[in-house]
C-alpha atoms as an extended CHARMM CRD file, in Angstrom:
* protein
*
       141  EXT
         1         1  MET       CA             45.2420000000      -13.1380000000        3.4580000000  PROA      1               0.0000000000
         2         2  ARG       CA             44.1420000000      -15.4010000000        6.3160000000  PROA      2               0.0000000000
         3         3  LYS       CA             46.3800000000      -18.2070000000        5.1130000000  PROA      3               0.0000000000
         4         4  GLU       CA             49.3920000000      -15.8560000000        5.1970000000  PROA      4               0.0000000000
         5         5  ARG       CA             48.4280000000      -14.6460000000        8.6940000000  PROA      5               0.0000000000
         6         6  ARG       CA             48.1050000000      -18.2220000000        9.9740000000  PROA      6               0.0000000000
         7         7  HSD       CA             51.4800000000      -19.0920000000        8.4530000000  PROA      7               0.0000000000
         8         8  ALA       CA             53.1660000000      -16.0790000000       10.1100000000  PROA      8               0.0000000000
         9         9  THR       CA             51.5570000000      -16.9360000000       13.4670000000  PROA      9               0.0000000000
        10        10  CYS       CA             52.7220000000      -20.5430000000       13.1910000000  PROA      10              0.0000000000
        11        11  VAL       CA             56.2700000000      -19.4820000000       12.3360000000  PROA      11              0.0000000000
        12        12  ASN       CA             56.3020000000      -16.9570000000       15.1990000000  PROA      12              0.0000000000
        13        13  HSD       CA             55.1760000000      -19.6860000000       17.6160000000  PROA      13              0.0000000000
        14        14  ARG       CA             57.8920000000      -22.0700000000       16.4480000000  PROA      14              0.0000000000
        15        15  VAL       CA             60.6350000000      -19.4350000000       16.5350000000  PROA      15              0.0000000000
        16        16  SER       CA             59.6520000000      -18.1450000000       19.9750000000  PROA      16              0.0000000000
        17        17  LYS       CA             59.3390000000      -21.6920000000       21.3510000000  PROA      17              0.0000000000
        18        18  GLU       CA             62.8410000000      -22.5530000000       20.1310000000  PROA      18              0.0000000000
        19        19  ILE       CA             64.3630000000      -19.3430000000       21.5170000000  PROA      19              0.0000000000
        20        20  VAL       CA             62.7690000000      -19.8820000000       24.9210000000  PROA      20              0.0000000000
        21        21  SER       CA             63.7220000000      -23.5640000000       25.0610000000  PROA      21              0.0000000000
        22        22  VAL       CA             67.3810000000      -22.7850000000       24.2440000000  PROA      22              0.0000000000
        23        23  ALA       CA             67.4290000000      -20.0350000000       26.8820000000  PROA      23              0.0000000000
        24        24  GLN       CA             65.8730000000      -22.3720000000       29.4470000000  PROA      24              0.0000000000
        25        25  ARG       CA             68.2120000000      -25.2600000000       28.6070000000  PROA      25              0.0000000000
        26        26  THR       CA             71.3230000000      -23.0640000000       28.8130000000  PROA      26              0.0000000000
        27        27  GLY       CA             70.1860000000      -21.1450000000       31.8920000000  PROA      27              0.0000000000
        28        28  ARG       CA             70.2190000000      -17.7690000000       30.1290000000  PROA      28              0.0000000000
        29        29  GLY       CA             67.7850000000      -14.9400000000       29.6120000000  PROA      29              0.0000000000
        30        30  ILE       CA             66.4370000000      -13.3930000000       26.4440000000  PROA      30              0.0000000000
        31        31  ALA       CA             67.1960000000       -9.8360000000       25.3650000000  PROA      31              0.0000000000
        32        32  VAL       CA             65.7060000000       -8.2120000000       22.2870000000  PROA      32              0.0000000000
        33        33  GLU       CA             65.6410000000       -4.7460000000       20.8260000000  PROA      33              0.0000000000
        34        34  GLU       CA             62.4220000000       -2.8150000000       21.2300000000  PROA      34              0.0000000000
        35        35  LEU       CA             60.8490000000       -3.3730000000       17.8470000000  PROA      35              0.0000000000
        36        36  GLY       CA             58.3660000000       -0.4970000000       17.9520000000  PROA      36              0.0000000000
        37        37  GLY       CA             58.5540000000        1.5760000000       14.7800000000  PROA      37              0.0000000000
        38        38  ILE       CA             60.7540000000       -0.9200000000       12.9380000000  PROA      38              0.0000000000
        39        39  ARG       CA             58.9010000000       -0.3810000000        9.6740000000  PROA      39              0.0000000000
        40        40  GLU       CA             59.6240000000        3.3350000000        9.8050000000  PROA      40              0.0000000000
        41        41  ARG       CA             63.2920000000        2.9310000000       10.8170000000  PROA      41              0.0000000000
        42        42  VAL       CA             64.4570000000        0.2910000000        8.3510000000  PROA      42              0.0000000000
        43        43  ARG       CA             65.2040000000        0.9700000000        4.6990000000  PROA      43              0.0000000000
        44        44  LEU       CA             64.9440000000       -2.0020000000        2.3960000000  PROA      44              0.0000000000
        45        45  ARG       CA             65.2750000000       -2.8440000000       -1.2450000000  PROA      45              0.0000000000
        46        46  ARG       CA             62.0220000000       -2.7700000000       -3.1480000000  PROA      46              0.0000000000
        47        47  ASP       CA             61.8250000000       -6.5780000000       -3.3970000000  PROA      47              0.0000000000
        48        48  GLN       CA             62.1090000000       -6.9240000000        0.4140000000  PROA      48              0.0000000000
        49        49  ARG       CA             59.4530000000       -4.3610000000        1.3710000000  PROA      49              0.0000000000
        50        50  GLY       CA             56.4570000000       -6.6520000000        1.0240000000  PROA      50              0.0000000000
        51        51  THR       CA             57.9670000000       -9.2900000000        3.2910000000  PROA      51              0.0000000000
        52        52  LEU       CA             58.8280000000       -6.8110000000        6.0300000000  PROA      52              0.0000000000
        53        53  SER       CA             55.5690000000       -4.9000000000        5.9370000000  PROA      53              0.0000000000
        54        54  SER       CA             53.4780000000       -8.0550000000        6.2270000000  PROA      54              0.0000000000
        55        55  TRP       CA             55.4550000000       -9.7410000000        9.0300000000  PROA      55              0.0000000000
        56        56  PRO       CA             53.9600000000       -9.3760000000       12.5520000000  PROA      56              0.0000000000
        57        57  PHE       CA             57.0250000000       -8.4020000000       14.6220000000  PROA      57              0.0000000000
        58        58  HSD       CA             54.8770000000       -7.3150000000       17.5400000000  PROA      58              0.0000000000
        59        59  GLN       CA             53.2680000000      -10.7380000000       17.6460000000  PROA      59              0.0000000000
        60        60  LEU       CA             56.6780000000      -12.4200000000       17.8050000000  PROA      60              0.0000000000
        61        61  GLY       CA             57.5700000000      -10.1930000000       20.7520000000  PROA      61              0.0000000000
        62        62  GLN       CA             54.3080000000      -11.0970000000       22.4970000000  PROA      62              0.0000000000
        63        63  HSD       CA             54.9600000000      -14.8080000000       21.9990000000  PROA      63              0.0000000000
        64        64  LEU       CA             58.4660000000      -14.4370000000       23.4240000000  PROA      64              0.0000000000
        65        65  VAL       CA             57.1690000000      -12.5560000000       26.4690000000  PROA      65              0.0000000000
        66        66  TYR       CA             54.4720000000      -15.0070000000       27.4470000000  PROA      66              0.0000000000
        67        67  LYS       CA             56.5080000000      -18.1410000000       26.7170000000  PROA      67              0.0000000000
        68        68  ALA       CA             59.5360000000      -16.8110000000       28.6000000000  PROA      68              0.0000000000
        69        69  ARG       CA             57.3650000000      -15.8900000000       31.5790000000  PROA      69              0.0000000000
        70        70  LYS       CA             55.6910000000      -19.3070000000       31.5380000000  PROA      70              0.0000000000
        71        71  ALA       CA             59.0930000000      -21.0520000000       31.4380000000  PROA      71              0.0000000000
        72        72  GLY       CA             60.6300000000      -18.7790000000       34.0800000000  PROA      72              0.0000000000
        73        73  VAL       CA             63.1860000000      -17.3510000000       31.6530000000  PROA      73              0.0000000000
        74        74  PRO       CA             64.2700000000      -13.7240000000       32.2010000000  PROA      74              0.0000000000
        75        75  PHE       CA             63.1840000000      -11.4570000000       29.3370000000  PROA      75              0.0000000000
        76        76  LEU       CA             64.2040000000       -7.8540000000       28.6440000000  PROA      76              0.0000000000
        77        77  GLU       CA             63.6130000000       -5.3930000000       25.8470000000  PROA      77              0.0000000000
        78        78  VAL       CA             66.3810000000       -2.8260000000       25.4060000000  PROA      78              0.0000000000
        79        79  ASP       CA             66.6270000000        0.4200000000       23.4850000000  PROA      79              0.0000000000
        80        80  ALA       CA             67.7900000000       -0.2370000000       19.9450000000  PROA      80              0.0000000000
        81        81  ALA       CA             69.4500000000        3.1640000000       19.4660000000  PROA      81              0.0000000000
        82        82  TYR       CA             72.9310000000        2.8920000000       17.9360000000  PROA      82              0.0000000000
        83        83  THR       CA             73.3580000000       -0.8250000000       18.6760000000  PROA      83              0.0000000000
        84        84  SER       CA             74.7410000000       -1.3970000000       15.1830000000  PROA      84              0.0000000000
        85        85  GLN       CA             76.9910000000        1.7090000000       15.2290000000  PROA      85              0.0000000000
        86        86  ARG       CA             78.5500000000        1.3560000000       18.7080000000  PROA      86              0.0000000000
        87        87  CYS       CA             81.7830000000       -0.5590000000       19.2230000000  PROA      87              0.0000000000
        88        88  PRO       CA             81.3860000000       -3.0670000000       22.0660000000  PROA      88              0.0000000000
        89        89  ARG       CA             85.1390000000       -3.0100000000       22.7390000000  PROA      89              0.0000000000
        90        90  CYS       CA             85.8760000000        0.7260000000       23.0740000000  PROA      90              0.0000000000
        91        91  GLY       CA             82.3870000000        2.2850000000       23.0860000000  PROA      91              0.0000000000
        92        92  HSD       CA             83.0400000000        4.5380000000       20.0850000000  PROA      92              0.0000000000
        93        93  THR       CA             79.7670000000        5.3300000000       18.3060000000  PROA      93              0.0000000000
        94        94  GLU       CA             79.7860000000        6.6960000000       14.7890000000  PROA      94              0.0000000000
        95        95  ARG       CA             77.7420000000        6.1610000000       11.6610000000  PROA      95              0.0000000000
        96        96  ALA       CA             80.9880000000        5.5420000000        9.7350000000  PROA      96              0.0000000000
        97        97  ASN       CA             81.6160000000        2.4390000000       11.8980000000  PROA      97              0.0000000000
        98        98  ARG       CA             79.0440000000        0.8090000000        9.6460000000  PROA      98              0.0000000000
        99        99  PRO       CA             80.4330000000        1.2120000000        6.1060000000  PROA      99              0.0000000000
       100       100  ASP       CA             77.6020000000       -0.8720000000        4.6390000000  PROA      100             0.0000000000
       101       101  ARG       CA             74.6040000000       -2.9030000000        5.7120000000  PROA      101             0.0000000000
       102       102  ASP       CA             76.4830000000       -6.1100000000        6.5560000000  PROA      102             0.0000000000
       103       103  ARG       CA             79.8380000000       -4.9930000000        7.9480000000  PROA      103             0.0000000000
       104       104  PHE       CA             81.0620000000       -3.2090000000       11.0770000000  PROA      104             0.0000000000
       105       105  ARG       CA             84.5010000000       -1.6620000000       11.5020000000  PROA      105             0.0000000000
       106       106  CYS       CA             85.3110000000        0.6160000000       14.4390000000  PROA      106             0.0000000000
       107       107  ARG       CA             87.0930000000        3.7770000000       13.3430000000  PROA      107             0.0000000000
       108       108  ARG       CA             88.8490000000        4.0740000000       16.7170000000  PROA      108             0.0000000000
       109       109  CYS       CA             90.0530000000        0.5950000000       17.7380000000  PROA      109             0.0000000000
       110       110  GLY       CA             89.6820000000       -1.3520000000       14.4640000000  PROA      110             0.0000000000
       111       111  LEU       CA             87.2770000000       -4.0460000000       15.7250000000  PROA      111             0.0000000000
       112       112  ALA       CA             85.6390000000       -5.5790000000       12.6640000000  PROA      112             0.0000000000
       113       113  GLY       CA             82.8880000000       -8.1100000000       12.1250000000  PROA      113             0.0000000000
       114       114  LEU       CA             79.3800000000       -8.7330000000       10.9500000000  PROA      114             0.0000000000
       115       115  ALA       CA             77.1110000000       -5.8110000000       11.8110000000  PROA      115             0.0000000000
       116       116  ASP       CA             74.3470000000       -8.0660000000       13.1560000000  PROA      116             0.0000000000
       117       117  VAL       CA             76.7740000000       -9.8500000000       15.4910000000  PROA      117             0.0000000000
       118       118  VAL       CA             78.1070000000       -6.5390000000       16.8200000000  PROA      118             0.0000000000
       119       119  ALA       CA             74.5500000000       -5.2920000000       17.3490000000  PROA      119             0.0000000000
       120       120  GLY       CA             73.7190000000       -8.5220000000       19.1870000000  PROA      120             0.0000000000
       121       121  VAL       CA             76.6920000000       -8.0710000000       21.5040000000  PROA      121             0.0000000000
       122       122  ASN       CA             75.5520000000       -4.5090000000       22.2300000000  PROA      122             0.0000000000
       123       123  VAL       CA             71.9930000000       -5.6850000000       22.9470000000  PROA      123             0.0000000000
       124       124  ARG       CA             73.3860000000       -8.3300000000       25.3170000000  PROA      124             0.0000000000
       125       125  ASP       CA             75.5510000000       -5.7740000000       27.0980000000  PROA      125             0.0000000000
       126       126  ARG       CA             72.6420000000       -3.3510000000       27.4890000000  PROA      126             0.0000000000
       127       127  ALA       CA             70.4720000000       -6.1380000000       28.8630000000  PROA      127             0.0000000000
       128       128  ARG       CA             73.1450000000       -7.1090000000       31.3750000000  PROA      128             0.0000000000
       129       129  SER       CA             73.3950000000       -3.4960000000       32.5450000000  PROA      129             0.0000000000
       130       130  ALA       CA             69.6100000000       -3.1450000000       32.7500000000  PROA      130             0.0000000000
       131       131  TRP       CA             69.2780000000       -6.4770000000       34.5630000000  PROA      131             0.0000000000
       132       132  VAL       CA             71.3470000000       -5.1140000000       37.4490000000  PROA      132             0.0000000000
       133       133  PHE       CA             68.7580000000       -2.3630000000       37.9350000000  PROA      133             0.0000000000
       134       134  VAL       CA             65.7910000000       -4.6930000000       37.4850000000  PROA      134             0.0000000000
       135       135  THR       CA             67.0070000000       -7.1890000000       40.0780000000  PROA      135             0.0000000000
       136       136  ALA       CA             68.6100000000       -4.7740000000       42.5410000000  PROA      136             0.0000000000
       137       137  PRO       CA             66.9490000000       -4.7870000000       45.9620000000  PROA      137             0.0000000000
       138       138  ALA       CA             64.9280000000       -1.6990000000       46.7690000000  PROA      138             0.0000000000
       139       139  SER       CA             66.9140000000        0.7490000000       48.8640000000  PROA      139             0.0000000000
       140       140  SER       CA             65.4310000000        1.6190000000       52.2290000000  PROA      140             0.0000000000
       141       141  PRO       CA             64.9270000000        5.3000000000       53.0930000000  PROA      141             0.0000000000
């Protein structure tokens, strides 16, 4: 049990360090989906359940936060709702846009691609929109 926990912590450190270093080197920020409740939201095949339930997603998020802050890299968590069902081109959101786990195809405009890539584009777009509000100067009364 402890050996598995140490392994997961080590992997989380390496992954978060690489993400932050790429963001710092390229002059970009980091945007992730809020991962709270991921175990309840995701349905997996039986053989994948053990891997997901034992992986410390929250810990990965914590590592990203503190390493990004230490490196001066902007970091935002965005709402994950419908990121894999919304078309980034036309904005159409429908469950049928996602015919299966791996593919995305917009029923309105026909945009097609990998579902994870489309979700990533939507997370990026939400972060860009949120960043405007985070960095906007406070309005004076």
